[in-house]
Amino acid sequence: MNFISLLDKWYQTNKRQLPWRKTTHPYNIWISEIILQQTRVNQGINYYNNFISTFPDIESLANASEDQVLNQWKGLGYYSRAHNIHLSAKYIFKDLNNIFPNTFQEILKLKGVGKYTAAAVASISFNEKIPAIDGNAFRVYSRIFNSDKDISKQTTFNYFFNLLKTVIPNNPGDFNQSIMDFGSLICIPKKPNCEICPICMECLAFKNSNQNILPINKSVIKRTEKIINYVHITCNDQLLVIKRDNSSIWKGLYEFPIYKKSLFENFDSDGIYSIKHQLSHIDLFIYIHILRITENEFFKLSKILKAKIIYKNEINSLAFPKPLENYLFFN
């Protein structure tokens, strides 16, 4: 386990200067980790700074409206993360007397928090000796120990979690962050930088020339296709939008009304705009029917569709799915 002391020495000299590392406050660490779940570090910095500037603490986030939170999350995608942190902030503020839970097991109870995030917050903010294992950590540990275990399996997580828990040093926050940085800067997915690796002589995969084939991941994402037909209804500087419910993708975001042929086929059309958009496991084919209507028809349709009338200058204050946001920006 000599790699631990070598890695700590490397980290103290080479650690990335990131805004959330200026504090160990659990709220800040939690927000940063949730943002980074599906976002690269260099992209996440501005989002983190803006989010913390708007909601500097649990109370401000708990008391914000859903629209305010979702609007601040615009561009990050995976909006369930925003819903979850909003719900968790309300829970901490109301049920926990505004006191952030301070152990791995208690943090794990927060909505949307998995074992990696709980371990990261617990180790960084409360010095709990627990390993934080994500994709970066899996890659680093698989190579160090020359492990051919399938990292998509829970048994592999348990194996590394139990192994590292017995040897994690007295500075667990730094240790976990060193693994994060090391996996991002040196032990990268393809063509790892073994020539400048400070622990290559402790790495069993390097000794066995297996670093380029590890880790083993046999998971397969099954992709599906979905077609969405929208109708873009405008009048002067106004348009009709509908807030999505909480039962599907993009819950709580604003979208255009769904196109119904029986309702719209007699209106004059200005064409159909098509978009292909990929989510993590869904290929979306979006068709936006652009209608030409009168002012009377506009207000009549708003009532029939139970749609919200907004002015075009209000668009930036509402959160739309990325493909619709792009469409509105360019049209």
Short mmCIF file of C-alpha atoms in Angstrom, two decimals:
data_model
loop_
_atom_site.label_atom_id
_atom_site.label_comp_id
_atom_site.label_asym_id
_atom_site.label_seq_id
_atom_site.Cartn_x
_atom_site.Cartn_y
_atom_site.Cartn_z
CA MET A 1 0.00 0.00 0.00
CA ASN A 2 2.95 2.34 -0.57
CA PHE A 3 0.91 4.06 -3.27
CA ILE A 4 -1.08 5.89 -0.56
CA SER A 5 1.85 7.95 0.74
CA LEU A 6 3.20 8.50 -2.78
CA LEU A 7 -0.19 9.68 -3.97
CA ASP A 8 -0.55 12.04 -1.02
CA LYS A 9 2.81 13.61 -1.82
CA TRP A 10 1.81 14.03 -5.48
CA TYR A 11 -1.55 15.53 -4.50
CA GLN A 12 -0.10 18.16 -2.18
CA THR A 13 1.93 19.50 -5.11
CA ASN A 14 -0.43 18.91 -8.02
CA LYS A 15 -3.98 19.19 -6.67
CA ARG A 16 -6.38 21.23 -8.77
CA GLN A 17 -7.37 24.63 -7.41
CA LEU A 18 -11.16 24.34 -7.40
CA PRO A 19 -13.67 26.73 -5.78
CA TRP A 20 -15.29 24.08 -3.58
CA ARG A 21 -11.89 23.21 -2.15
CA LYS A 22 -11.72 26.58 -0.46
CA THR A 23 -14.11 25.24 2.18
CA THR A 24 -15.05 21.98 3.86
CA HIS A 25 -18.62 23.10 4.56
CA PRO A 26 -20.87 20.10 3.76
CA TYR A 27 -23.41 22.21 1.84
CA ASN A 28 -20.78 23.40 -0.64
CA ILE A 29 -19.19 19.96 -0.99
CA TRP A 30 -22.61 18.38 -1.51
CA ILE A 31 -23.62 20.86 -4.22
CA SER A 32 -20.30 20.46 -6.02
CA GLU A 33 -20.53 16.67 -5.97
CA ILE A 34 -24.09 16.66 -7.30
CA ILE A 35 -23.11 19.02 -10.13
CA LEU A 36 -20.09 16.86 -10.98
CA GLN A 37 -22.15 13.65 -11.17
CA GLN A 38 -22.86 14.25 -14.85
CA THR A 39 -20.67 17.28 -15.62
CA ARG A 40 -16.97 17.70 -16.28
CA VAL A 41 -15.01 19.72 -13.74
CA ASN A 42 -14.07 22.55 -16.11
CA GLN A 43 -17.72 22.92 -17.14
CA GLY A 44 -19.03 22.61 -13.60
CA ILE A 45 -17.01 25.45 -12.06
CA ASN A 46 -19.14 28.30 -13.38
CA TYR A 47 -22.36 26.44 -12.59
CA TYR A 48 -21.15 25.84 -9.04
CA ASN A 49 -20.15 29.47 -8.54
CA ASN A 50 -23.46 30.76 -9.91
CA PHE A 51 -25.51 28.28 -7.90
CA ILE A 52 -23.73 29.07 -4.63
CA SER A 53 -24.00 32.79 -5.36
CA THR A 54 -27.78 32.44 -5.85
CA PHE A 55 -28.35 29.92 -3.04
CA PRO A 56 -25.48 30.42 -0.57
CA ASP A 57 -26.88 28.09 2.08
CA ILE A 58 -29.47 25.42 2.82
CA GLU A 59 -32.08 27.94 3.98
CA SER A 60 -31.99 29.97 0.77
CA LEU A 61 -32.24 26.81 -1.34
CA ALA A 62 -35.04 25.36 0.78
CA ASN A 63 -37.08 28.56 0.51
CA ALA A 64 -36.61 28.95 -3.25
CA SER A 65 -39.36 28.03 -5.71
CA GLU A 66 -39.01 25.06 -8.04
CA ASP A 67 -38.81 27.39 -11.03
CA GLN A 68 -35.98 29.36 -9.42
CA VAL A 69 -33.96 26.20 -8.77
CA LEU A 70 -34.57 24.72 -12.22
CA ASN A 71 -33.72 28.00 -13.91
CA GLN A 72 -30.39 28.11 -12.05
CA TRP A 73 -29.75 24.53 -13.20
CA LYS A 74 -30.27 25.40 -16.89
CA GLY A 75 -27.63 23.87 -19.12
CA LEU A 76 -26.54 21.19 -16.65
CA GLY A 77 -29.15 18.66 -17.75
CA TYR A 78 -30.26 15.65 -15.72
CA TYR A 79 -32.75 17.88 -13.94
CA SER A 80 -33.70 15.19 -11.44
CA ARG A 81 -30.52 16.28 -9.63
CA ALA A 82 -31.96 19.77 -9.15
CA HIS A 83 -35.27 18.35 -7.91
CA ASN A 84 -33.43 16.09 -5.47
CA ILE A 85 -31.21 18.76 -3.95
CA HIS A 86 -34.24 21.05 -3.60
CA LEU A 87 -36.20 18.34 -1.77
CA SER A 88 -33.18 17.46 0.38
CA ALA A 89 -32.60 21.11 1.31
CA LYS A 90 -36.20 21.38 2.46
CA TYR A 91 -35.79 18.17 4.47
CA ILE A 92 -32.57 19.37 6.14
CA PHE A 93 -33.99 22.83 6.87
CA LYS A 94 -37.34 21.67 8.25
CA ASP A 95 -36.78 18.18 9.64
CA LEU A 96 -33.13 18.40 10.71
CA ASN A 97 -33.28 21.96 12.07
CA ASN A 98 -30.99 23.20 9.30
CA ILE A 99 -28.17 20.90 10.44
CA PHE A 100 -26.47 18.94 7.67
CA PRO A 101 -26.17 15.20 8.51
CA ASN A 102 -22.60 14.40 9.52
CA THR A 103 -22.08 10.69 8.87
CA PHE A 104 -21.89 8.57 5.74
CA GLN A 105 -25.01 6.60 6.66
CA GLU A 106 -27.06 9.71 7.45
CA ILE A 107 -25.90 11.61 4.36
CA LEU A 108 -26.84 8.56 2.29
CA LYS A 109 -30.47 9.12 3.31
CA LEU A 110 -30.65 12.38 1.34
CA LYS A 111 -32.61 12.07 -1.88
CA GLY A 112 -30.40 11.61 -4.92
CA VAL A 113 -27.28 10.89 -2.86
CA GLY A 114 -25.47 7.64 -3.58
CA LYS A 115 -22.56 5.95 -1.85
CA TYR A 116 -19.90 7.93 -3.70
CA THR A 117 -21.37 11.36 -2.93
CA ALA A 118 -22.12 10.41 0.68
CA ALA A 119 -18.55 9.19 1.14
CA ALA A 120 -17.09 12.31 -0.49
CA VAL A 121 -19.04 14.66 1.79
CA ALA A 122 -18.46 12.55 4.91
CA SER A 123 -14.70 12.32 4.33
CA ILE A 124 -14.08 15.90 3.19
CA SER A 125 -16.42 17.71 5.59
CA PHE A 126 -16.41 15.40 8.63
CA ASN A 127 -13.12 13.50 8.26
CA GLU A 128 -14.88 10.14 8.24
CA LYS A 129 -12.52 7.40 7.11
CA ILE A 130 -14.52 6.04 4.22
CA PRO A 131 -13.52 5.57 0.56
CA ALA A 132 -15.38 7.48 -2.17
CA ILE A 133 -15.58 5.21 -5.19
CA ASP A 134 -16.76 6.52 -8.57
CA GLY A 135 -15.66 5.83 -12.14
CA ASN A 136 -12.29 7.50 -11.62
CA ALA A 137 -11.64 5.54 -8.44
CA PHE A 138 -12.70 2.25 -10.03
CA ARG A 139 -10.22 2.85 -12.84
CA VAL A 140 -7.36 3.76 -10.51
CA TYR A 141 -7.95 0.87 -8.11
CA SER A 142 -8.48 -1.67 -10.90
CA ARG A 143 -5.09 -0.75 -12.32
CA ILE A 144 -3.20 -0.48 -9.03
CA PHE A 145 -4.39 -3.94 -7.96
CA ASN A 146 -4.46 -5.36 -11.52
CA SER A 147 -8.07 -6.37 -10.95
CA ASP A 148 -10.13 -7.96 -13.71
CA LYS A 149 -13.33 -7.69 -11.69
CA ASP A 150 -16.28 -6.24 -13.62
CA ILE A 151 -16.80 -2.72 -12.22
CA SER A 152 -20.45 -2.74 -13.31
CA LYS A 153 -21.20 -5.29 -10.58
CA GLN A 154 -22.12 -4.41 -7.00
CA THR A 155 -19.80 -7.15 -5.75
CA THR A 156 -16.84 -5.27 -7.25
CA PHE A 157 -17.85 -2.07 -5.51
CA ASN A 158 -18.13 -3.98 -2.23
CA TYR A 159 -14.70 -5.55 -2.79
CA PHE A 160 -12.89 -2.23 -3.28
CA PHE A 161 -14.96 -0.43 -0.64
CA ASN A 162 -14.11 -3.00 2.03
CA LEU A 163 -10.47 -3.20 0.93
CA LEU A 164 -9.86 0.55 0.96
CA LYS A 165 -11.80 1.12 4.16
CA THR A 166 -9.18 -0.88 6.06
CA VAL A 167 -6.23 1.19 4.79
CA ILE A 168 -7.63 4.69 4.26
CA PRO A 169 -5.30 7.21 5.96
CA ASN A 170 -6.09 9.79 8.66
CA ASN A 171 -6.71 12.47 6.03
CA PRO A 172 -9.57 10.70 4.18
CA GLY A 173 -10.82 13.87 2.48
CA ASP A 174 -7.44 14.55 0.88
CA PHE A 175 -7.05 10.88 0.03
CA ASN A 176 -10.37 10.69 -1.81
CA GLN A 177 -9.71 13.97 -3.61
CA SER A 178 -6.24 12.77 -4.61
CA ILE A 179 -7.84 9.74 -6.26
CA MET A 180 -10.26 12.07 -8.10
CA ASP A 181 -7.44 14.26 -9.39
CA PHE A 182 -5.12 11.38 -10.15
CA GLY A 183 -7.81 9.64 -12.21
CA SER A 184 -8.57 12.85 -14.10
CA LEU A 185 -4.99 13.96 -14.76
CA ILE A 186 -2.75 10.89 -14.81
CA CYS A 187 -4.65 7.60 -14.74
CA ILE A 188 -6.99 8.64 -17.56
CA PRO A 189 -9.30 6.19 -19.40
CA LYS A 190 -7.31 5.86 -22.63
CA LYS A 191 -3.54 5.93 -22.86
CA PRO A 192 -2.83 6.67 -19.18
CA ASN A 193 0.19 8.88 -18.51
CA CYS A 194 2.31 6.12 -17.02
CA GLU A 195 5.53 7.87 -18.03
CA ILE A 196 4.88 10.61 -15.46
CA CYS A 197 2.92 8.53 -12.96
CA PRO A 198 4.30 8.90 -9.42
CA ILE A 199 3.03 5.46 -8.37
CA CYS A 200 3.73 3.39 -11.51
CA MET A 201 6.20 1.19 -9.66
CA GLU A 202 3.43 0.30 -7.19
CA CYS A 203 0.89 -0.34 -9.98
CA LEU A 204 0.38 -4.03 -10.71
CA ALA A 205 -1.37 -3.33 -14.02
CA PHE A 206 1.68 -1.33 -15.18
CA LYS A 207 4.00 -4.16 -14.16
CA ASN A 208 1.84 -6.61 -16.12
CA SER A 209 1.21 -4.23 -19.08
CA ASN A 210 -2.54 -4.36 -18.44
CA GLN A 211 -3.17 -0.65 -17.86
CA ASN A 212 -4.76 -0.15 -21.27
CA ILE A 213 -7.33 -2.94 -20.85
CA LEU A 214 -8.39 -2.13 -17.29
CA PRO A 215 -10.86 -1.58 -15.82
CA ILE A 216 -13.26 -4.26 -17.05
CA ASN A 217 -16.78 -2.93 -17.59
CA LYS A 218 -19.32 -5.31 -19.14
CA SER A 219 -22.38 -3.13 -18.63
CA VAL A 220 -24.50 -2.45 -21.70
CA ILE A 221 -26.84 0.54 -21.95
CA LYS A 222 -30.00 -0.35 -23.81
CA ARG A 223 -31.04 2.63 -25.91
CA THR A 224 -34.61 3.38 -26.86
CA GLU A 225 -36.21 5.85 -29.27
CA LYS A 226 -38.94 8.35 -28.53
CA ILE A 227 -40.82 10.72 -30.84
CA ILE A 228 -42.24 14.01 -29.52
CA ASN A 229 -44.45 16.28 -31.59
CA TYR A 230 -44.71 19.85 -30.29
CA VAL A 231 -46.60 22.85 -31.58
CA HIS A 232 -45.04 26.31 -31.42
CA ILE A 233 -47.85 28.83 -30.99
CA THR A 234 -46.96 32.52 -30.98
CA CYS A 235 -48.77 35.82 -31.28
CA ASN A 236 -46.91 39.11 -31.45
CA ASP A 237 -44.35 38.85 -28.63
CA GLN A 238 -46.13 36.06 -26.77
CA LEU A 239 -46.05 32.28 -26.88
CA LEU A 240 -47.78 29.35 -25.21
CA VAL A 241 -45.89 27.02 -22.88
CA ILE A 242 -46.82 24.22 -20.52
CA LYS A 243 -45.02 23.13 -17.37
CA ARG A 244 -44.24 19.41 -17.45
CA ASP A 245 -45.49 17.24 -14.63
CA ASN A 246 -43.22 15.08 -12.46
CA SER A 247 -43.91 11.74 -14.14
CA SER A 248 -41.33 11.66 -16.92
CA ILE A 249 -38.14 13.16 -18.35
CA TRP A 250 -37.64 16.92 -17.95
CA LYS A 251 -40.05 16.99 -15.02
CA GLY A 252 -40.95 20.49 -13.91
CA LEU A 253 -39.45 22.14 -16.99
CA TYR A 254 -41.40 24.23 -19.51
CA GLU A 255 -42.16 22.96 -23.00
CA PHE A 256 -44.44 23.69 -25.95
CA PRO A 257 -47.91 22.14 -26.10
CA ILE A 258 -48.07 18.67 -27.60
CA TYR A 259 -49.25 18.63 -31.23
CA LYS A 260 -52.66 17.04 -31.74
CA LYS A 261 -53.65 16.62 -35.36
CA SER A 262 -57.38 16.78 -34.63
CA LEU A 263 -56.93 20.17 -32.96
CA PHE A 264 -54.40 21.81 -35.24
CA GLU A 265 -54.80 20.37 -38.75
CA ASN A 266 -57.01 23.25 -39.95
CA PHE A 267 -54.52 25.96 -38.97
CA ASP A 268 -52.07 27.44 -41.46
CA SER A 269 -48.58 26.02 -41.02
CA ASP A 270 -45.19 27.68 -41.39
CA GLY A 271 -43.48 24.33 -41.52
CA ILE A 272 -42.01 21.71 -39.20
CA TYR A 273 -38.67 22.03 -37.42
CA SER A 274 -36.97 18.72 -36.58
CA ILE A 275 -34.40 18.02 -33.87
CA LYS A 276 -32.54 14.88 -32.89
CA HIS A 277 -31.42 14.90 -29.27
CA GLN A 278 -29.64 12.22 -27.26
CA LEU A 279 -30.18 11.56 -23.58
CA SER A 280 -28.16 9.01 -21.62
CA HIS A 281 -30.33 6.12 -22.82
CA ILE A 282 -32.93 7.65 -25.16
CA ASP A 283 -32.70 8.96 -28.71
CA LEU A 284 -35.30 11.71 -29.06
CA PHE A 285 -36.79 12.72 -32.38
CA ILE A 286 -38.52 16.06 -31.86
CA TYR A 287 -40.81 17.71 -34.39
CA ILE A 288 -41.97 21.28 -33.80
CA HIS A 289 -45.04 22.29 -35.83
CA ILE A 290 -45.03 26.05 -36.37
CA LEU A 291 -48.51 27.55 -36.67
CA ARG A 292 -49.71 30.85 -38.11
CA ILE A 293 -52.71 32.00 -36.07
CA THR A 294 -54.75 35.09 -35.24
CA GLU A 295 -54.86 36.86 -31.88
CA ASN A 296 -58.33 35.49 -31.13
CA GLU A 297 -57.20 31.97 -31.96
CA PHE A 298 -54.13 32.41 -29.74
CA PHE A 299 -56.11 33.20 -26.61
CA LYS A 300 -58.72 30.57 -27.42
CA LEU A 301 -56.01 27.91 -27.71
CA SER A 302 -54.40 29.02 -24.46
CA LYS A 303 -57.62 28.13 -22.65
CA ILE A 304 -58.21 24.87 -24.51
CA LEU A 305 -54.64 23.71 -23.86
CA LYS A 306 -54.51 25.16 -20.34
CA ALA A 307 -51.25 26.75 -21.42
CA LYS A 308 -49.32 29.57 -19.82
CA ILE A 309 -48.91 32.75 -21.87
CA ILE A 310 -45.45 34.25 -21.60
CA TYR A 311 -43.65 37.08 -23.34
CA LYS A 312 -40.55 36.23 -25.32
CA ASN A 313 -38.42 38.31 -22.98
CA GLU A 314 -39.44 35.94 -20.15
CA ILE A 315 -37.90 32.89 -21.82
CA ASN A 316 -34.55 33.28 -20.05
CA SER A 317 -36.23 33.24 -16.64
CA LEU A 318 -37.75 29.79 -17.25
CA ALA A 319 -36.07 26.41 -17.60
CA PHE A 320 -36.69 24.60 -20.89
CA PRO A 321 -35.27 21.25 -22.05
CA LYS A 322 -31.99 21.81 -23.89
CA PRO A 323 -33.33 21.11 -27.42
CA LEU A 324 -36.20 23.57 -26.95
CA GLU A 325 -33.89 26.12 -25.37
CA ASN A 326 -31.61 25.90 -28.42
CA TYR A 327 -34.59 26.16 -30.75
CA LEU A 328 -35.87 29.30 -28.99
CA PHE A 329 -32.41 30.85 -29.00
CA PHE A 330 -31.95 30.43 -32.75
CA ASN A 331 -35.54 31.11 -33.73
#
